[in-house]
Amino acid sequence: MNSSSPRSSGRPAAALLAFAMLAGCAAHAQTLATAQLAARPQPAQASADLLDAAARAHPVAFLDRIGWGAEAGQLRMLQRLGAVRYLDAQLRPDPDPALPPELQAQLAALPVNRPLTELVPPLARAQRALFLRKREGGEDATQAQARLQAIQADKNRLTQQAMAQQLLLAVYAPNQLQQRLDWFWQNHFNVFRGGNIGPMMADYTQRVIAPHALGHFRDLLQATMFSPQMLLYLNNAQNARGHVNENYAREVMELHTLGVGAGYTQADVTNLARVLTGLGVDLADRPVRVRPALRGELWQQGLVVFNPARHDPDPKLVLGQTLHGRGLDEIEQVITLLADSPATARHVSFELAQYFVADHPDPAMLNAMVRTWAQTQGDIPAVLRTMFTSPQFAASLSAPQFKDPMRYVVSAVRASLNGRVVTDPQPLIGMLGRLGEPLYGRQTPDGYPLNSGAWDSPGQLTTRFEVARQMGFGAPALFGPPPPFMRAEASLPGPGVDGGLGAMPAMDAMNPAPAAAPAARAHLPPPDLARSAVFLAAEPNLSRATLQALAQADRPVDWNALWLSSPEFMND
């Protein structure tokens, strides 16, 4: 870079505009050589050798695919172990992954990580008491509104803590494949943060999803089915004998397991809903009363309760099988029936392949994944290993896969950190909101789209360039004082006079604007990404157009923004 040569002040912006066209086109490119390589049958050792060779040629793309983005330490580990050994270590991660000590302490202290039985009933009681007083005329309208806003502020703060925690784990946790899977499964079993669900999202990601992300699919399905978040979101808490609610039963077949076109009928949906009658949520935090004859069938764990008085005990015909069990036994039977279905194996394998490999997965690779699913009864690591060691995956590392907003933002942070620890995750939350993929923000149960074409519109690319400029400058706001919702002194007090958790200022729709750079951090120079380990590993695979654009940048901040908005960075 020659800073003394004359440059047009509009040159970086023009290069960014050109990158918009290149990035969108690259997202859909496939070479004939790639297709031919993927089509060749490969024995196991040959496939392993092929993956090792592909990862040596494209180390950044490999780490971008099986994690949230390359960074210096994992590049060194990949070089030392090779792709196959590195992959196997990621498929069997440390159950207690090491984090920067200051980050570990901060996350451990977050109130959102308390048990749900301590966290949610006080909020629910406070809101219910307020509505009752208001209905009975015992509450001034202005005071009632202020109290309601305070309760909502508590919910917003807990939701933002959950968002911050998931983002910080994505950036720093060494079990990168599991972190990617946590997001994938959370999106597959999508719930929206509205109502009382937002404060429960840390529990959903860390206690429902994460323990089963690399286990058996059956256990993961059961965990989500018995989660208060899912039961509230899809209305199974209102599903009772004589008042059947089919919302959850329909989505569990269409989205979570069998998939559209799997041959199930409306009668199957209705009968599955009947199986699930009585499985609900108790936010009142008081004993559930049933008549003596049914007490042996009553079951409660945390906020989830199976109330036999609300359950339909008659036989049900689901997917050609008659279920005669009662209560929980019947639910466990239908979980096994759905999880073991070949349709589920194909539907879920397709989504995994679309997320990790390509918009249109190769049928041969998909068939191999389905066979592994059948042989292992849905063992997720085994299915993933079949996918990652396939020649199709190795070939895909030289073909672009456009990053969705979550992947783009986290990979940009990981590539830019140089050992620094983010102390204010609020700007990251804001970036995802501006890019249209806020955490826990998908209102419909289908989750965010996995195909690249959903994220490469001109408006999306323009916002990415704004994010690239922010990161290119060093994003000093990320390293300022913790925001109020993350500070230790803002920990939740005990229940107040209304059973509430104390008031906090309301947050703006969970997507606050980026904070101004703190004065103490303003003197920090922008990161030298041109000499970073991630750029140096990616440089041999950059196009001539990208290299030329980078060579024309006058200032490090312009250079950084150009690289982070290049087609090669927005694709992997």
Coordinates of C-alpha atoms in Angstrom, one line a residue:
M1 CA 0.0 0.0 0.0
N2 CA 1.5 3.3 -1.1
S3 CA -0.1 6.1 0.9
S4 CA 1.8 8.8 -1.1
S5 CA 0.2 8.1 -4.4
P6 CA -2.9 10.2 -5.3
R7 CA -6.3 8.4 -4.9
S8 CA -9.8 9.5 -5.5
S9 CA -11.7 9.9 -2.2
G10 CA -14.5 7.8 -3.6
R11 CA -12.3 4.9 -4.5
P12 CA -13.1 2.7 -1.4
A13 CA -16.8 3.3 -1.8
A14 CA -16.6 2.4 -5.5
A15 CA -14.7 -0.8 -4.7
L16 CA -17.4 -1.7 -2.1
L17 CA -20.1 -1.2 -4.7
A18 CA -18.2 -3.4 -7.1
F19 CA -17.8 -6.0 -4.4
A20 CA -21.6 -6.1 -3.9
M21 CA -22.0 -7.4 -7.4
L22 CA -19.1 -9.9 -7.0
A23 CA -20.3 -11.2 -3.7
G24 CA -23.9 -11.9 -4.9
C25 CA -22.6 -13.7 -8.0
A26 CA -20.0 -15.7 -6.1
A27 CA -22.6 -17.0 -3.8
H28 CA -24.1 -19.0 -6.7
A29 CA -20.9 -20.0 -8.5
Q30 CA -20.0 -23.7 -9.2
T31 CA -17.2 -24.9 -11.4
L32 CA -17.3 -28.0 -13.6
A33 CA -14.1 -29.3 -11.9
T34 CA -15.8 -29.1 -8.5
A35 CA -18.9 -31.0 -9.7
Q36 CA -16.7 -33.7 -11.3
L37 CA -14.6 -34.1 -8.2
A38 CA -17.7 -34.5 -6.0
A39 CA -19.2 -37.1 -8.3
R40 CA -16.3 -39.6 -8.0
P41 CA -16.8 -42.4 -5.5
Q42 CA -14.2 -42.4 -2.8
P43 CA -13.1 -45.0 -0.2
A44 CA -12.9 -43.8 3.4
Q45 CA -9.1 -43.2 3.5
A46 CA -9.3 -41.4 0.1
S47 CA -12.1 -39.2 1.4
A48 CA -10.0 -38.3 4.5
D49 CA -7.0 -37.5 2.4
L50 CA -9.2 -35.4 0.1
L51 CA -10.5 -33.4 3.1
D52 CA -7.0 -32.9 4.5
A53 CA -5.8 -31.6 1.1
A54 CA -8.9 -29.4 0.6
A55 CA -8.5 -27.9 4.1
R56 CA -4.7 -27.2 3.5
A57 CA -5.7 -25.4 0.3
H58 CA -8.6 -23.5 1.8
P59 CA -8.0 -23.4 5.6
V60 CA -10.1 -20.3 6.2
A61 CA -13.1 -21.7 4.3
F62 CA -12.8 -25.0 6.3
L63 CA -12.8 -23.2 9.6
D64 CA -15.6 -21.0 8.4
R65 CA -17.7 -24.0 7.5
I66 CA -17.4 -26.0 10.7
G67 CA -17.2 -23.1 13.1
W68 CA -18.1 -19.4 13.3
G69 CA -15.0 -18.3 11.4
A70 CA -11.3 -18.6 11.3
E71 CA -9.0 -17.2 14.0
A72 CA -5.3 -17.4 14.6
G73 CA -5.3 -20.2 17.3
Q74 CA -7.5 -22.5 15.4
L75 CA -5.5 -22.0 12.2
R76 CA -2.4 -23.2 14.0
M77 CA -4.3 -26.1 15.4
L78 CA -5.7 -27.1 12.0
Q79 CA -2.1 -26.9 10.6
R80 CA -0.8 -29.2 13.4
L81 CA -3.6 -31.8 13.4
G82 CA -4.9 -31.8 9.8
A83 CA -8.6 -31.5 8.9
V84 CA -9.7 -35.0 9.9
R85 CA -8.2 -35.0 13.4
Y86 CA -9.3 -31.5 13.9
L87 CA -12.9 -32.4 12.9
D88 CA -12.9 -35.4 15.2
A89 CA -11.9 -33.2 18.1
Q90 CA -14.7 -30.8 17.3
L91 CA -17.2 -33.7 17.1
R92 CA -16.1 -34.7 20.7
P93 CA -15.6 -31.4 22.4
D94 CA -14.6 -30.7 25.9
P95 CA -17.9 -30.5 27.9
D96 CA -16.5 -27.5 29.8
P97 CA -14.7 -25.4 27.1
A98 CA -12.2 -22.8 28.3
L99 CA -13.1 -19.2 27.9
P100 CA -11.1 -16.0 28.7
P101 CA -11.3 -15.9 32.5
E102 CA -12.9 -12.4 32.7
L103 CA -15.6 -13.5 30.2
Q104 CA -16.2 -16.8 32.1
A105 CA -16.8 -14.8 35.3
Q106 CA -19.1 -12.3 33.6
L107 CA -21.3 -15.0 32.0
A108 CA -21.5 -17.0 35.2
A109 CA -22.8 -14.0 37.1
L110 CA -25.6 -13.2 34.6
P111 CA -29.1 -13.5 36.3
V112 CA -30.5 -15.0 33.1
N113 CA -28.6 -18.2 33.9
R114 CA -30.6 -18.8 37.1
P115 CA -33.1 -21.7 37.2
L116 CA -36.3 -20.8 35.4
T117 CA -38.3 -21.6 38.6
E118 CA -36.5 -18.6 40.2
L119 CA -36.6 -16.4 37.2
V120 CA -40.0 -16.5 35.5
P121 CA -42.8 -17.1 38.0
P122 CA -42.0 -13.8 39.8
L123 CA -42.4 -11.9 36.5
A124 CA -45.6 -13.8 35.7
R125 CA -47.1 -13.2 39.1
A126 CA -46.3 -9.5 39.0
Q127 CA -47.9 -9.1 35.6
R128 CA -51.0 -11.1 36.6
A129 CA -51.4 -9.2 39.9
L130 CA -51.2 -5.9 37.9
F131 CA -53.9 -7.0 35.4
L132 CA -56.1 -8.2 38.2
R133 CA -55.9 -4.9 40.1
K134 CA -56.4 -2.9 36.9
R135 CA -59.5 -5.0 36.1
E136 CA -60.9 -4.4 39.5
G137 CA -60.3 -0.7 39.3
G138 CA -57.7 -0.7 42.1
E139 CA -54.8 0.7 40.1
D140 CA -54.3 4.1 38.7
A141 CA -53.9 4.0 34.9
T142 CA -50.6 5.9 34.9
Q143 CA -49.2 3.9 37.7
A144 CA -50.3 0.6 36.0
Q145 CA -48.6 1.6 32.8
A146 CA -45.4 2.5 34.6
R147 CA -45.4 -0.9 36.5
L148 CA -46.1 -2.8 33.3
Q149 CA -43.2 -1.0 31.5
A150 CA -41.0 -2.0 34.5
I151 CA -41.9 -5.6 34.1
Q152 CA -41.3 -5.5 30.4
A153 CA -37.9 -3.9 31.0
D154 CA -37.0 -6.8 33.2
K155 CA -37.9 -9.2 30.5
N156 CA -36.0 -7.2 27.9
R157 CA -32.9 -7.1 30.0
L158 CA -32.9 -10.9 30.5
T159 CA -33.5 -11.4 26.8
Q160 CA -30.5 -9.2 26.0
Q161 CA -28.4 -11.1 28.5
A162 CA -29.3 -14.4 26.6
M163 CA -28.4 -12.8 23.3
A164 CA -25.1 -11.4 24.6
Q165 CA -24.1 -14.8 26.1
Q166 CA -24.8 -16.7 22.9
L167 CA -22.9 -14.2 20.8
L168 CA -19.9 -14.2 23.2
L169 CA -19.8 -18.0 23.2
A170 CA -19.9 -18.0 19.4
V171 CA -16.9 -15.6 19.3
Y172 CA -14.7 -17.2 22.0
A173 CA -15.7 -20.8 22.8
P174 CA -13.2 -23.3 21.3
N175 CA -16.0 -25.9 20.6
Q176 CA -16.8 -24.0 17.5
L177 CA -18.7 -26.8 15.7
Q178 CA -21.0 -27.3 18.7
Q179 CA -21.6 -23.5 18.8
R180 CA -22.6 -23.6 15.2
L181 CA -24.9 -26.5 15.9
D182 CA -26.4 -24.8 18.9
W183 CA -27.5 -22.0 16.5
F184 CA -28.7 -24.5 13.8
W185 CA -30.8 -26.6 16.2
Q186 CA -32.2 -23.5 17.9
N187 CA -33.2 -22.3 14.4
H188 CA -34.6 -25.7 13.5
F189 CA -36.6 -25.8 16.7
N190 CA -37.4 -22.1 16.5
V191 CA -39.2 -20.2 19.2
F192 CA -39.9 -16.5 19.3
R193 CA -38.8 -14.3 22.2
G194 CA -42.2 -12.6 22.8
G195 CA -44.1 -12.7 26.0
N196 CA -42.5 -14.7 28.8
I197 CA -40.2 -16.7 26.4
G198 CA -37.5 -14.0 26.0
P199 CA -36.3 -14.4 29.6
M200 CA -36.2 -18.1 29.1
M201 CA -33.9 -18.1 26.0
A202 CA -30.6 -18.7 27.8
D203 CA -32.2 -21.8 29.3
Y204 CA -33.4 -22.9 25.9
T205 CA -30.0 -22.5 24.2
Q206 CA -27.8 -23.7 27.1
R207 CA -29.9 -26.4 28.9
V208 CA -32.3 -27.6 26.2
I209 CA -30.3 -27.4 23.0
A210 CA -26.6 -27.4 23.8
P211 CA -26.5 -30.7 25.8
H212 CA -28.0 -32.6 22.9
A213 CA -26.6 -30.7 19.9
L214 CA -24.0 -33.5 19.4
G215 CA -26.1 -36.4 20.8
H216 CA -28.9 -38.4 19.3
F217 CA -31.7 -36.7 17.5
R218 CA -34.4 -38.5 19.5
D219 CA -33.0 -37.0 22.8
L220 CA -32.9 -33.5 21.2
L221 CA -36.5 -33.8 20.0
Q222 CA -37.6 -34.9 23.4
A223 CA -35.8 -32.0 25.1
T224 CA -37.5 -29.5 22.9
M225 CA -40.9 -31.2 23.3
F226 CA -40.6 -31.0 27.1
S227 CA -39.3 -27.4 27.1
P228 CA -41.5 -24.6 28.4
Q229 CA -40.3 -22.3 25.6
M230 CA -41.7 -24.6 22.9
L231 CA -44.9 -25.5 24.7
L232 CA -45.7 -21.8 25.2
Y233 CA -44.6 -20.6 21.8
L234 CA -46.7 -23.2 19.8
N235 CA -49.6 -23.2 22.2
N236 CA -49.4 -26.8 23.5
A237 CA -49.9 -25.3 27.0
Q238 CA -53.5 -24.7 25.9
N239 CA -53.8 -28.2 24.4
A240 CA -56.3 -30.2 26.5
R241 CA -58.9 -33.0 26.2
G242 CA -62.0 -31.6 24.5
H243 CA -60.1 -28.4 23.5
V244 CA -57.4 -29.8 21.2
N245 CA -54.9 -27.3 19.9
E246 CA -53.0 -28.6 16.9
N247 CA -50.4 -25.9 16.4
Y248 CA -47.4 -27.8 17.9
A249 CA -48.4 -31.2 16.5
R250 CA -48.5 -29.7 13.0
E251 CA -45.2 -28.0 13.3
V252 CA -43.4 -30.9 14.9
M253 CA -44.3 -33.0 11.9
E254 CA -43.9 -30.4 9.2
L255 CA -40.8 -28.6 10.4
H256 CA -39.1 -30.6 13.2
T257 CA -39.2 -34.1 12.0
L258 CA -40.9 -35.6 8.9
G259 CA -41.0 -32.6 6.6
V260 CA -43.5 -31.4 4.0
G261 CA -44.6 -34.1 1.6
A262 CA -43.7 -37.0 3.9
G263 CA -47.1 -38.6 3.6
Y264 CA -48.7 -37.8 6.9
T265 CA -52.3 -36.7 7.0
Q266 CA -54.5 -34.3 8.8
A267 CA -55.8 -37.2 10.9
D268 CA -52.1 -37.8 11.9
V269 CA -51.8 -34.2 13.0
T270 CA -55.0 -34.3 15.0
N271 CA -54.1 -37.6 16.7
L272 CA -50.6 -36.4 17.5
A273 CA -52.2 -33.3 19.1
R274 CA -54.4 -35.7 21.2
V275 CA -51.2 -37.6 22.3
L276 CA -49.8 -34.2 23.5
T277 CA -52.9 -33.1 25.5
G278 CA -52.0 -32.3 29.1
L279 CA -48.4 -31.5 28.4
G280 CA -48.1 -27.8 29.4
V281 CA -46.5 -25.1 31.5
D282 CA -47.1 -23.9 35.0
L283 CA -46.0 -20.3 35.7
A284 CA -48.0 -20.0 38.9
D285 CA -45.3 -21.8 40.9
R286 CA -47.9 -23.7 43.0
P287 CA -48.8 -27.4 43.3
V288 CA -51.0 -28.8 40.5
R289 CA -54.1 -30.4 42.0
V290 CA -55.7 -33.5 40.4
R291 CA -58.1 -36.0 41.9
P292 CA -56.5 -38.9 43.8
A293 CA -57.0 -41.5 41.1
L294 CA -54.7 -39.5 38.7
R295 CA -52.0 -38.5 41.1
G296 CA -49.7 -41.3 40.1
E297 CA -49.7 -40.0 36.5
L298 CA -49.0 -36.3 37.4
W299 CA -45.5 -35.3 36.4
Q300 CA -43.7 -32.0 36.9
Q301 CA -40.2 -30.9 36.2
G302 CA -39.3 -27.2 36.5
L303 CA -42.0 -25.2 34.8
V304 CA -43.2 -28.1 32.6
V305 CA -46.1 -30.2 33.9
F306 CA -48.0 -33.2 32.5
N307 CA -51.6 -33.0 33.9
P308 CA -53.4 -36.3 33.4
A309 CA -56.7 -34.5 34.0
R310 CA -56.2 -32.6 30.7
H311 CA -55.0 -35.6 28.8
D312 CA -57.0 -37.7 26.3
P313 CA -56.5 -41.3 27.4
D314 CA -58.2 -43.0 24.4
P315 CA -56.1 -44.9 21.7
K316 CA -54.8 -42.8 18.8
L317 CA -53.7 -43.8 15.4
V318 CA -50.5 -41.9 14.3
L319 CA -48.6 -42.8 11.1
G320 CA -50.2 -46.1 10.9
Q321 CA -49.5 -47.2 14.5
T322 CA -52.0 -47.4 17.3
L323 CA -50.8 -45.9 20.6
H324 CA -52.4 -47.5 23.6
G325 CA -50.2 -46.1 26.3
R326 CA -51.3 -43.5 28.8
G327 CA -49.7 -40.1 29.5
L328 CA -46.0 -39.8 29.3
D329 CA -45.6 -43.4 28.0
E330 CA -47.7 -42.4 25.0
I331 CA -45.6 -39.3 24.3
E332 CA -42.3 -41.2 24.5
Q333 CA -43.7 -43.7 22.0
V334 CA -44.6 -41.0 19.5
I335 CA -41.2 -39.3 20.0
T336 CA -39.5 -42.6 19.0
L337 CA -41.9 -43.0 16.1
L338 CA -41.1 -39.6 14.7
A339 CA -37.3 -39.6 15.4
D340 CA -36.8 -43.1 13.7
S341 CA -38.8 -42.3 10.6
P342 CA -36.8 -42.4 7.3
A343 CA -38.6 -39.2 6.4
T344 CA -37.1 -37.4 9.4
A345 CA -33.6 -38.7 8.6
R346 CA -33.9 -37.3 5.1
H347 CA -35.5 -34.0 6.1
V348 CA -33.1 -33.2 8.8
S349 CA -30.0 -34.4 6.9
F350 CA -31.0 -32.1 4.0
E351 CA -31.2 -29.1 6.3
L352 CA -27.8 -30.0 7.8
A353 CA -26.3 -30.3 4.4
Q354 CA -27.8 -27.1 3.2
Y355 CA -26.5 -25.2 6.2
F356 CA -23.0 -26.6 6.1
V357 CA -22.3 -27.5 2.5
A358 CA -24.5 -26.0 -0.3
D359 CA -27.9 -24.7 -1.1
H360 CA -28.6 -27.7 -3.2
P361 CA -26.9 -30.7 -1.5
D362 CA -25.5 -33.5 -3.7
P363 CA -27.9 -36.5 -3.6
A364 CA -25.1 -39.0 -3.2
M365 CA -23.9 -37.2 0.0
L366 CA -27.4 -36.8 1.3
N367 CA -28.1 -40.6 0.7
A368 CA -24.9 -41.4 2.7
M369 CA -26.1 -39.2 5.6
V370 CA -29.5 -40.9 5.6
R371 CA -27.9 -44.4 5.7
T372 CA -25.7 -43.3 8.6
W373 CA -28.7 -42.0 10.4
A374 CA -30.5 -45.3 10.0
Q375 CA -27.4 -47.3 11.1
T376 CA -26.8 -45.2 14.2
Q377 CA -30.4 -44.4 15.2
G378 CA -29.9 -40.7 14.5
D379 CA -26.5 -40.2 16.1
I380 CA -25.8 -36.6 15.1
P381 CA -21.9 -36.7 15.2
A382 CA -21.9 -39.8 13.0
V383 CA -24.2 -38.1 10.5
L384 CA -22.1 -35.0 10.5
R385 CA -18.8 -37.0 10.1
T386 CA -20.3 -38.7 7.0
M387 CA -21.1 -35.3 5.6
F388 CA -17.8 -33.6 6.4
T389 CA -15.7 -36.4 5.2
S390 CA -17.6 -36.7 1.9
P391 CA -15.9 -35.7 -1.3
Q392 CA -18.8 -33.3 -1.9
F393 CA -17.9 -31.3 1.2
A394 CA -14.2 -31.3 0.3
A395 CA -15.1 -30.0 -3.1
S396 CA -17.4 -27.4 -1.7
L397 CA -14.5 -25.6 0.0
S398 CA -13.5 -24.2 -3.3
A399 CA -17.1 -23.1 -4.1
P400 CA -18.7 -20.1 -2.4
Q401 CA -21.4 -20.4 0.3
F402 CA -22.8 -17.0 1.1
K403 CA -22.8 -16.3 4.9
D404 CA -26.1 -15.4 6.6
P405 CA -25.9 -12.4 8.9
M406 CA -25.0 -14.4 12.1
R407 CA -22.1 -16.1 10.3
Y408 CA -20.9 -12.8 8.7
V409 CA -20.9 -10.8 11.9
V410 CA -19.3 -13.4 14.1
S411 CA -16.7 -14.4 11.6
A412 CA -15.8 -10.7 11.1
V413 CA -15.3 -10.3 14.9
R414 CA -13.3 -13.4 15.2
A415 CA -11.0 -12.3 12.3
S416 CA -10.5 -8.9 13.8
L417 CA -10.0 -9.5 17.6
N418 CA -6.3 -10.2 17.9
G419 CA -6.7 -11.5 21.4
R420 CA -9.0 -8.7 22.7
V421 CA -12.1 -9.6 24.8
V422 CA -15.4 -7.9 23.9
T423 CA -16.7 -6.2 27.0
D424 CA -19.8 -4.6 25.4
P425 CA -21.7 -7.0 23.1
Q426 CA -24.6 -4.6 22.6
P427 CA -23.2 -3.4 19.1
L428 CA -23.2 -7.0 17.9
I429 CA -26.8 -7.4 19.0
G430 CA -27.6 -4.3 17.0
M431 CA -25.7 -5.4 13.9
L432 CA -27.8 -8.6 13.7
G433 CA -31.0 -6.6 14.1
R434 CA -30.0 -4.2 11.3
L435 CA -29.1 -7.2 9.1
G436 CA -32.5 -8.8 9.6
E437 CA -31.5 -11.8 11.6
P438 CA -31.8 -10.9 15.3
L439 CA -31.4 -13.7 17.8
Y440 CA -34.7 -15.2 18.8
G441 CA -36.4 -12.7 16.5
R442 CA -38.0 -15.0 13.9
Q443 CA -41.8 -14.9 14.7
T444 CA -42.8 -17.8 12.5
P445 CA -41.9 -21.4 13.5
D446 CA -40.0 -22.2 10.3
G447 CA -36.8 -20.4 11.5
Y448 CA -34.5 -18.2 9.4
P449 CA -33.9 -19.4 5.9
L450 CA -30.8 -21.5 5.3
N451 CA -30.4 -20.8 1.6
S452 CA -27.8 -18.2 0.4
G453 CA -30.3 -16.4 -1.8
A454 CA -32.3 -15.1 1.2
W455 CA -29.4 -12.9 2.3
D456 CA -27.8 -11.4 -0.8
S457 CA -30.2 -8.6 -1.7
P458 CA -28.7 -5.1 -2.4
G459 CA -30.1 -3.7 0.9
Q460 CA -28.5 -6.6 2.8
L461 CA -25.1 -6.0 1.1
T462 CA -25.3 -2.2 1.8
T463 CA -25.8 -2.9 5.5
R464 CA -22.9 -5.4 5.5
F465 CA -20.6 -2.7 4.1
E466 CA -21.6 -0.4 7.0
V467 CA -20.7 -3.3 9.4
A468 CA -17.4 -3.8 7.5
R469 CA -16.5 -0.1 8.0
Q470 CA -17.4 -0.3 11.7
M471 CA -15.2 -3.4 12.1
G472 CA -12.5 -2.0 9.9
F473 CA -12.2 1.0 12.2
G474 CA -11.8 -1.4 15.1
A475 CA -15.3 -1.2 16.5
P476 CA -14.1 0.5 19.7
A477 CA -17.6 0.4 21.2
L478 CA -17.1 -3.4 21.6
F479 CA -14.4 -2.8 24.1
G480 CA -16.0 -0.1 26.3
P481 CA -17.7 -0.5 29.7
P482 CA -20.3 -3.2 29.9
P483 CA -23.8 -2.0 29.1
P484 CA -26.3 -1.7 32.0
F485 CA -27.9 -5.1 31.3
M486 CA -24.5 -6.8 31.6
R487 CA -23.1 -5.1 34.7
A488 CA -22.7 -7.0 38.0
E489 CA -24.4 -4.2 40.0
A490 CA -27.5 -4.7 37.8
S491 CA -28.1 -8.3 39.0
L492 CA -31.7 -9.1 39.8
P493 CA -33.0 -8.2 43.2
G494 CA -35.4 -10.4 45.1
P495 CA -39.2 -10.1 44.5
G496 CA -40.6 -6.7 45.2
V497 CA -43.9 -5.8 46.7
D498 CA -45.6 -6.9 43.5
G499 CA -43.5 -10.1 43.1
G500 CA -41.5 -8.4 40.4
L501 CA -37.8 -8.3 39.8
G502 CA -37.1 -4.6 39.9
A503 CA -37.3 -2.0 37.2
M504 CA -34.8 -1.3 34.5
P505 CA -34.9 1.1 31.5
A506 CA -36.7 -0.5 28.6
M507 CA -34.6 -1.6 25.6
D508 CA -35.5 -0.5 22.1
A509 CA -37.0 -3.7 20.5
M510 CA -33.9 -5.7 21.5
N511 CA -31.9 -4.0 18.7
P512 CA -30.2 -0.9 20.2
A513 CA -28.2 1.4 18.0
P514 CA -24.4 1.0 18.2
A515 CA -23.0 2.8 21.2
A516 CA -20.6 5.7 20.7
A517 CA -16.9 4.8 21.2
P518 CA -15.8 5.4 24.8
A519 CA -13.3 8.1 25.2
A520 CA -10.9 5.8 26.9
R521 CA -10.8 3.6 23.8
A522 CA -10.9 6.2 21.1
H523 CA -7.1 6.4 20.8
L524 CA -6.7 2.7 19.8
P525 CA -5.5 2.3 16.2
P526 CA -7.5 0.3 13.8
P527 CA -6.5 -3.4 13.6
D528 CA -3.8 -4.3 11.2
L529 CA -5.8 -6.9 9.4
A530 CA -3.4 -7.0 6.4
R531 CA -0.9 -8.8 8.6
S532 CA -3.5 -10.9 10.5
A533 CA -3.2 -14.7 10.5
V534 CA -6.7 -15.0 9.0
F535 CA -5.9 -12.7 6.0
L536 CA -2.5 -14.3 5.4
A537 CA -4.2 -17.7 5.3
A538 CA -6.9 -16.5 2.9
E539 CA -4.6 -14.4 0.6
P540 CA -3.6 -17.3 -1.8
N541 CA -7.3 -17.8 -2.7
L542 CA -8.2 -14.1 -3.2
S543 CA -9.3 -13.1 -6.7
R544 CA -7.3 -10.7 -8.8
A545 CA -10.1 -8.1 -8.5
T546 CA -10.0 -8.3 -4.7
L547 CA -6.2 -8.0 -4.6
Q548 CA -6.4 -5.0 -6.9
A549 CA -9.1 -3.3 -4.8
L550 CA -7.1 -3.8 -1.6
A551 CA -3.9 -2.4 -3.2
Q552 CA -5.7 0.8 -4.0
A553 CA -6.7 1.5 -0.3
D554 CA -5.0 4.6 1.1
R555 CA -5.7 3.9 4.8
P556 CA -5.7 0.8 7.0
V557 CA -9.4 1.5 7.9
D558 CA -10.3 1.5 4.2
W559 CA -8.2 -1.7 3.6
N560 CA -9.9 -3.4 6.5
A561 CA -13.4 -2.5 5.3
L562 CA -12.6 -3.7 1.7
W563 CA -11.4 -7.0 2.9
L564 CA -14.3 -7.6 5.3
S565 CA -16.7 -6.7 2.5
S566 CA -14.9 -8.7 -0.2
P567 CA -16.7 -11.6 -2.0
E568 CA -14.2 -14.0 -0.5
F569 CA -15.0 -12.9 3.1
M570 CA -18.7 -12.7 2.6
N571 CA -18.5 -16.2 1.1
D572 CA -16.4 -19.1 2.4

